[in-house]
mmCIF file of C-alpha atoms in Angstrom:
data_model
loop_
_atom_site.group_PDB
_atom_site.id
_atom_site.type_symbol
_atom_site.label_atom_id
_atom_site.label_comp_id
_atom_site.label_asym_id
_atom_site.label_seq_id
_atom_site.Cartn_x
_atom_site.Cartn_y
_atom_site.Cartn_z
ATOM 1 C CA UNK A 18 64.507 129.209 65.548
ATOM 2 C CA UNK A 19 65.029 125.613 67.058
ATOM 3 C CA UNK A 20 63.806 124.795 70.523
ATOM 4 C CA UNK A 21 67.366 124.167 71.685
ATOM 5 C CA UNK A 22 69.168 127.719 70.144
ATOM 6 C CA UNK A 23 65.651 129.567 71.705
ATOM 7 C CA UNK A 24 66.566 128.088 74.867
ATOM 8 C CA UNK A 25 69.830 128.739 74.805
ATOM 9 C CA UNK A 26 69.584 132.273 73.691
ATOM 10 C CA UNK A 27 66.709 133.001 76.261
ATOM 11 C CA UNK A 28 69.216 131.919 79.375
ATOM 12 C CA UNK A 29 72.004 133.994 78.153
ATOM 13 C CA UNK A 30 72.597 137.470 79.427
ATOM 14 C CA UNK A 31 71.105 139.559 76.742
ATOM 15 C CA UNK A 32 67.710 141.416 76.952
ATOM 16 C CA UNK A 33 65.985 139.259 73.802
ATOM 17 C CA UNK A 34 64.357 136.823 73.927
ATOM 18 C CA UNK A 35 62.517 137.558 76.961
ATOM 19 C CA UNK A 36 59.093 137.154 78.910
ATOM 20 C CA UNK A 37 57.537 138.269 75.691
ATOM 21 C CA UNK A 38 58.686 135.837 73.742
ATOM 22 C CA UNK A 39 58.370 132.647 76.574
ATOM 23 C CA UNK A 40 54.318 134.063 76.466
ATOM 24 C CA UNK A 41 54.018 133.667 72.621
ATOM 25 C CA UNK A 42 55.915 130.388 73.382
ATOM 26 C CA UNK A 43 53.317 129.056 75.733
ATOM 27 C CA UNK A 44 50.644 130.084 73.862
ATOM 28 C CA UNK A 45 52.139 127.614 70.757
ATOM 29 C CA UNK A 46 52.309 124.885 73.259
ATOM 30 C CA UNK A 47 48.586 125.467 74.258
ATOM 31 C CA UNK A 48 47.465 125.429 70.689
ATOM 32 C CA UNK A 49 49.933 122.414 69.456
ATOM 33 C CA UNK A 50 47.927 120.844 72.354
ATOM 34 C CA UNK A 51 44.183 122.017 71.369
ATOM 35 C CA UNK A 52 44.874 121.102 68.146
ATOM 36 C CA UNK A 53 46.651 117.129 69.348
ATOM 37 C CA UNK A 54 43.360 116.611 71.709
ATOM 38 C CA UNK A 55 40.505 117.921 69.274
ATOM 39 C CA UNK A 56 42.303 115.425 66.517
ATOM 40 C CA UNK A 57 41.895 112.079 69.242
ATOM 41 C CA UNK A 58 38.748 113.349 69.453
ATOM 42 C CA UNK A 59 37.844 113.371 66.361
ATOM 43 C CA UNK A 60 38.667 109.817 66.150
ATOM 44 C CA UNK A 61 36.976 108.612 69.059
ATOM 45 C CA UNK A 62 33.419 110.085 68.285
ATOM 46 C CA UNK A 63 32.625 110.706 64.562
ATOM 47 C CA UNK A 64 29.152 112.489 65.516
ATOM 48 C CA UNK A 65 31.851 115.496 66.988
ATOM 49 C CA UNK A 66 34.230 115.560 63.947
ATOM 50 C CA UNK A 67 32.808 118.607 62.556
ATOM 51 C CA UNK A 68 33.332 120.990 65.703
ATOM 52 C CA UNK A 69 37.027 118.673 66.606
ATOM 53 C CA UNK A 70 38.011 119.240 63.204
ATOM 54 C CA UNK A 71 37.316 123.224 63.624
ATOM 55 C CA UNK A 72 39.122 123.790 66.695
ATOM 56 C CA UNK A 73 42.077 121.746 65.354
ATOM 57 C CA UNK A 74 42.252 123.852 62.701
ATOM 58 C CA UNK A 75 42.217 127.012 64.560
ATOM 59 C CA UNK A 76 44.877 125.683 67.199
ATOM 60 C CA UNK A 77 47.211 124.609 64.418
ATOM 61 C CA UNK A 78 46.083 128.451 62.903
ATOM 62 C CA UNK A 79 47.672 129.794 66.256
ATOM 63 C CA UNK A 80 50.267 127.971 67.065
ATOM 64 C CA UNK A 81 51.558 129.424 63.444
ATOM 65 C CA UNK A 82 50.700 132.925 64.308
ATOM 66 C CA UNK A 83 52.208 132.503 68.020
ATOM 67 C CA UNK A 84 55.811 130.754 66.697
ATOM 68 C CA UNK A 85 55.798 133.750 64.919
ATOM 69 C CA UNK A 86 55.076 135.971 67.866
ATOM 70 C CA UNK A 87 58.291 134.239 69.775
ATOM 71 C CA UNK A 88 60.724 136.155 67.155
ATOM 72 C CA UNK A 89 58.673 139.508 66.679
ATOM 73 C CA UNK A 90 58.438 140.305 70.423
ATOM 74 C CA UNK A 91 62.285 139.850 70.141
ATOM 75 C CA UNK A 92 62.446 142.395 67.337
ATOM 76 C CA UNK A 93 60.277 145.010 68.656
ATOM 77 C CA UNK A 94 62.216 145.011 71.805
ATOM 78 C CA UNK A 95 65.242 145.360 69.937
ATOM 79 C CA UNK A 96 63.769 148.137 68.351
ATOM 80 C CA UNK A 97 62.722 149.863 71.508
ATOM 81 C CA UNK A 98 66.495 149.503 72.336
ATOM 82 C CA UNK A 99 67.469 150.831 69.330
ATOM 83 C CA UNK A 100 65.402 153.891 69.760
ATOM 84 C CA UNK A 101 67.486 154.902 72.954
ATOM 85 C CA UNK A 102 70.440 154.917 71.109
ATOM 86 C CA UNK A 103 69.795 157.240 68.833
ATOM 87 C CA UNK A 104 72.182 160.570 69.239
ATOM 88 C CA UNK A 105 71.085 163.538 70.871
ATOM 89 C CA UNK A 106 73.529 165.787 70.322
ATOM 90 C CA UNK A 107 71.364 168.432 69.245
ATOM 91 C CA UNK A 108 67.548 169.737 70.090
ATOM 92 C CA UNK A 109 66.177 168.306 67.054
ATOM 93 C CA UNK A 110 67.895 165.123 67.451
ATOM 94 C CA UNK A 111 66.818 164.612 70.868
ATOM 95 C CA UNK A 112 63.061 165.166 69.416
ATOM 96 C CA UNK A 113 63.474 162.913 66.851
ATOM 97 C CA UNK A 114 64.447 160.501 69.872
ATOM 98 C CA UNK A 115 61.628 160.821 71.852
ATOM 99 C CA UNK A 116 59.662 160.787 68.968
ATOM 100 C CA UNK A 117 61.415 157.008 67.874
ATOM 101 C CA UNK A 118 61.000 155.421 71.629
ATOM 102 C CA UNK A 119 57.427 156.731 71.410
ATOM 103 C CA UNK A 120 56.785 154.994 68.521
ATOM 104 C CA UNK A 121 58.621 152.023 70.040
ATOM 105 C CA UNK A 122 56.968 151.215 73.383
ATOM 106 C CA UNK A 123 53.573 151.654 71.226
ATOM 107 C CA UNK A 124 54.518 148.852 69.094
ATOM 108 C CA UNK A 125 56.051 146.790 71.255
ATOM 109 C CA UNK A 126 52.652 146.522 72.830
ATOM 110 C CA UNK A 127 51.238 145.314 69.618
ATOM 111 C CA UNK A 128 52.679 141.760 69.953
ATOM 112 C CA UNK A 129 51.976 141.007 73.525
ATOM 113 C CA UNK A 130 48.167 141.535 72.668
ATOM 114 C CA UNK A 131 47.696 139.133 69.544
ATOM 115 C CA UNK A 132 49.540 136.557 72.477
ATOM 116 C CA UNK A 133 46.857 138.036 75.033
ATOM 117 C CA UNK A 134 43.636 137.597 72.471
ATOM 118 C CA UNK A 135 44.641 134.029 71.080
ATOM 119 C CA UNK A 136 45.500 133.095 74.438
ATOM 120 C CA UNK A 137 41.874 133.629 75.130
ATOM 121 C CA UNK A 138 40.801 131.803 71.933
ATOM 122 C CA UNK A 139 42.552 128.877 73.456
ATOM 123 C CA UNK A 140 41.113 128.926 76.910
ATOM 124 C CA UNK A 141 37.836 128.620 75.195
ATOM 125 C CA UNK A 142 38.946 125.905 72.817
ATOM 126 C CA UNK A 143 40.548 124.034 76.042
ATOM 127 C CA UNK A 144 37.610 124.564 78.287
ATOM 128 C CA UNK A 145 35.463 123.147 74.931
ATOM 129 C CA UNK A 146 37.528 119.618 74.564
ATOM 130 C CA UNK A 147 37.678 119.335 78.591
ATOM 131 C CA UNK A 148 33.718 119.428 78.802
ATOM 132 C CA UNK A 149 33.329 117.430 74.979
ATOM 133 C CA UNK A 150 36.624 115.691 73.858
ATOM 134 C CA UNK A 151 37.951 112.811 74.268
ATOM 135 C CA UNK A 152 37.977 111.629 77.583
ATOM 136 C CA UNK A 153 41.574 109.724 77.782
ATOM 137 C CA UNK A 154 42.697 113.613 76.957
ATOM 138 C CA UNK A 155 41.213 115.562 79.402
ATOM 139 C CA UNK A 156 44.511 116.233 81.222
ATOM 140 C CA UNK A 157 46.262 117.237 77.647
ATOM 141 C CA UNK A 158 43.259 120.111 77.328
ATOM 142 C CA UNK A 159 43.885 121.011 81.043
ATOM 143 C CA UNK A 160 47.705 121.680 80.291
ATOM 144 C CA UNK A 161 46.323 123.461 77.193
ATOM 145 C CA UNK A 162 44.114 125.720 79.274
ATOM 146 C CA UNK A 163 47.056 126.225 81.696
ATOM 147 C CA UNK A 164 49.785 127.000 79.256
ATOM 148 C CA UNK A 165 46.811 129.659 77.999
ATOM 149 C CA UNK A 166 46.495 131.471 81.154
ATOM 150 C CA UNK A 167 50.082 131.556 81.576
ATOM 151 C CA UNK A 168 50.765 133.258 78.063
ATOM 152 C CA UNK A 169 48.218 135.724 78.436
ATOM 153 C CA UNK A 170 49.023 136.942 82.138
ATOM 154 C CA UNK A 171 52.074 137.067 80.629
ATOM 155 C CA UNK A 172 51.035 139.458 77.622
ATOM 156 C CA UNK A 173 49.271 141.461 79.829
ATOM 157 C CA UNK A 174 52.187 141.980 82.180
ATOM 158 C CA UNK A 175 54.364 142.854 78.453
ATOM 159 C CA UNK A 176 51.442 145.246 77.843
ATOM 160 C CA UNK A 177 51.173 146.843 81.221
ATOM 161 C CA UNK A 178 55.325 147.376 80.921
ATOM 162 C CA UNK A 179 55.285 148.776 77.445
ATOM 163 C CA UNK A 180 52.172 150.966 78.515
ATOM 164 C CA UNK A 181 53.938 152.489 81.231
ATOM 165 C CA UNK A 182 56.299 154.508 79.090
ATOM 166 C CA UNK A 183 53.727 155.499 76.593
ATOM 167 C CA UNK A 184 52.902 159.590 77.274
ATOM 168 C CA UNK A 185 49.470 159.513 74.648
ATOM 169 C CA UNK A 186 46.912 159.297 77.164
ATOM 170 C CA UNK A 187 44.122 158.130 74.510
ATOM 171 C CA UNK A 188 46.358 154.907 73.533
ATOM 172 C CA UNK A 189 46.780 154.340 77.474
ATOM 173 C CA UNK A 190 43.187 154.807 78.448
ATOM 174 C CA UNK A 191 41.995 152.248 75.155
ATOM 175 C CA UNK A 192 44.600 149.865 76.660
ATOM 176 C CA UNK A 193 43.500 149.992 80.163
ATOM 177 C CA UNK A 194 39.990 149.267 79.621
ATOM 178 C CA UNK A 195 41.058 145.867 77.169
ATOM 179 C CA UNK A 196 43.025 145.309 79.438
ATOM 180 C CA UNK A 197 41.163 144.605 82.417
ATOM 181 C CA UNK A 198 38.656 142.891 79.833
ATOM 182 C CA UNK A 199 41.039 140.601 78.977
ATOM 183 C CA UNK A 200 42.378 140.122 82.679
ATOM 184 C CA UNK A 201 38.900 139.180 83.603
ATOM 185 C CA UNK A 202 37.845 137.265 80.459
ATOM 186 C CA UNK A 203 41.054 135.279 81.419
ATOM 187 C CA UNK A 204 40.279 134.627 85.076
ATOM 188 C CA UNK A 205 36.680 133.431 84.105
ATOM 189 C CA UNK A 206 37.437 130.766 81.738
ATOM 190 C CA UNK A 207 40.635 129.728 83.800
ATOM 191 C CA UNK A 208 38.593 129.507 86.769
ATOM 192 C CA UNK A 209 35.569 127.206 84.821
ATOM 193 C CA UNK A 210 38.412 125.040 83.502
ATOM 194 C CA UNK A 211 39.534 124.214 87.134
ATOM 195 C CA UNK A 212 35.852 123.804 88.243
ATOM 196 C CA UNK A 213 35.514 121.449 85.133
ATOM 197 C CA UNK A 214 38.809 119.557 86.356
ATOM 198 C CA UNK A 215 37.917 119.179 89.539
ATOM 199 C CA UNK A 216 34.589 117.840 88.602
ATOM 200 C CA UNK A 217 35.831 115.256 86.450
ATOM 201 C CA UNK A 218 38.804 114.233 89.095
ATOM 202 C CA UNK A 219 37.487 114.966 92.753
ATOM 203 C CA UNK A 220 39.764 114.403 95.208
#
């Protein structure tokens, strides 16, 4: 979908695309930045072009796999909203129901962590070409990092939502505990990336 009609269909006044979607979103920005700063620094210093040309490739990797992300969020929304219209006229259609919007909210969660775990790639990737690429870019990576964070406190919030209607208490307990490795992974490397920032621009 074009920029303009994902905009345009994310301010109207139906559920999809939502949050979901804007995280996957970010995180395509962050790596369509990794992947612009390791590429002028691969330019300026040719004894780094082995590790720039690595993370470029994985950021351009991403920001595939996240575009992608922006329309199946979308979808398994939809789905989760087609699960609560399914009839339930009678006892074994309104098990067949619950069954569905089971299976729904489960897989809706499914999207917001690939957005959550390459969020974190790209945190690492940013924090990398603040401390070693070029320096004329250092403000690009910092978006990078920042457009990170943002997508992956935003999958984790998508997670925490989906979670919440989920009644299998083995899926919720996995999910809790990466969850709150994630949150913290997260917080770590946003939190070196400032320190790094604020190093290189006191004041």
């Amino acid at each position: 979908m074009e920029l303009n009609r994902f905009l345009e269909k994310m301010s109207s006044d139906t559920p999809t695309p939502g949050g979901g979607s804007a995280s996957a979103l970010a995180g395509a920005l962050s790596a369509s930045l990794v992947a612009m700063v390791a590429g002028l620094s691969m330019k300026k210093d040719k004894t780094k072009r082995k590790e720039m040309e690595g993370i470029r490739e994985k950021g351009l990797s991403i920001q595939k796999r996240l575009l992608q992300a922006t329309d199946e969020d979308s979808k398994s929304f939809d789905a989760v909203i087609k699960a609560f219209r399914l009839p339930r006229n009678s006892e074994k259609e309104r098990l067949h129901r619950v069954k569905e919007i089971q299976k729904a909210y489960q897989r809706a969660t499914l999207i917001p962590q690939v957005v959550c775990q390459r969020s974190l790639q790209l945190l690492e990737y940013s924090k990398t070409l603040i401390i070693k690429g070029n320096p004329n870019a250092i403000s690009d990576a910092g978006v990078a990092a920042f457009l990170a964070d943002a997508a992956c406190a935003g999958g984790l919030l998508n997670i925490k939502i989906n979670l919440a209607a989920v009644t299998e208490k083995k899926i919720v307990k996995k999910m809790n505990i990466l969850m709150r490795n994630w949150g913290r992974k997260k917080n770590q490397l946003t939190k070196a990336v400032h320190k790094k920032l604020i190093e290189t621009y006191p004041g």
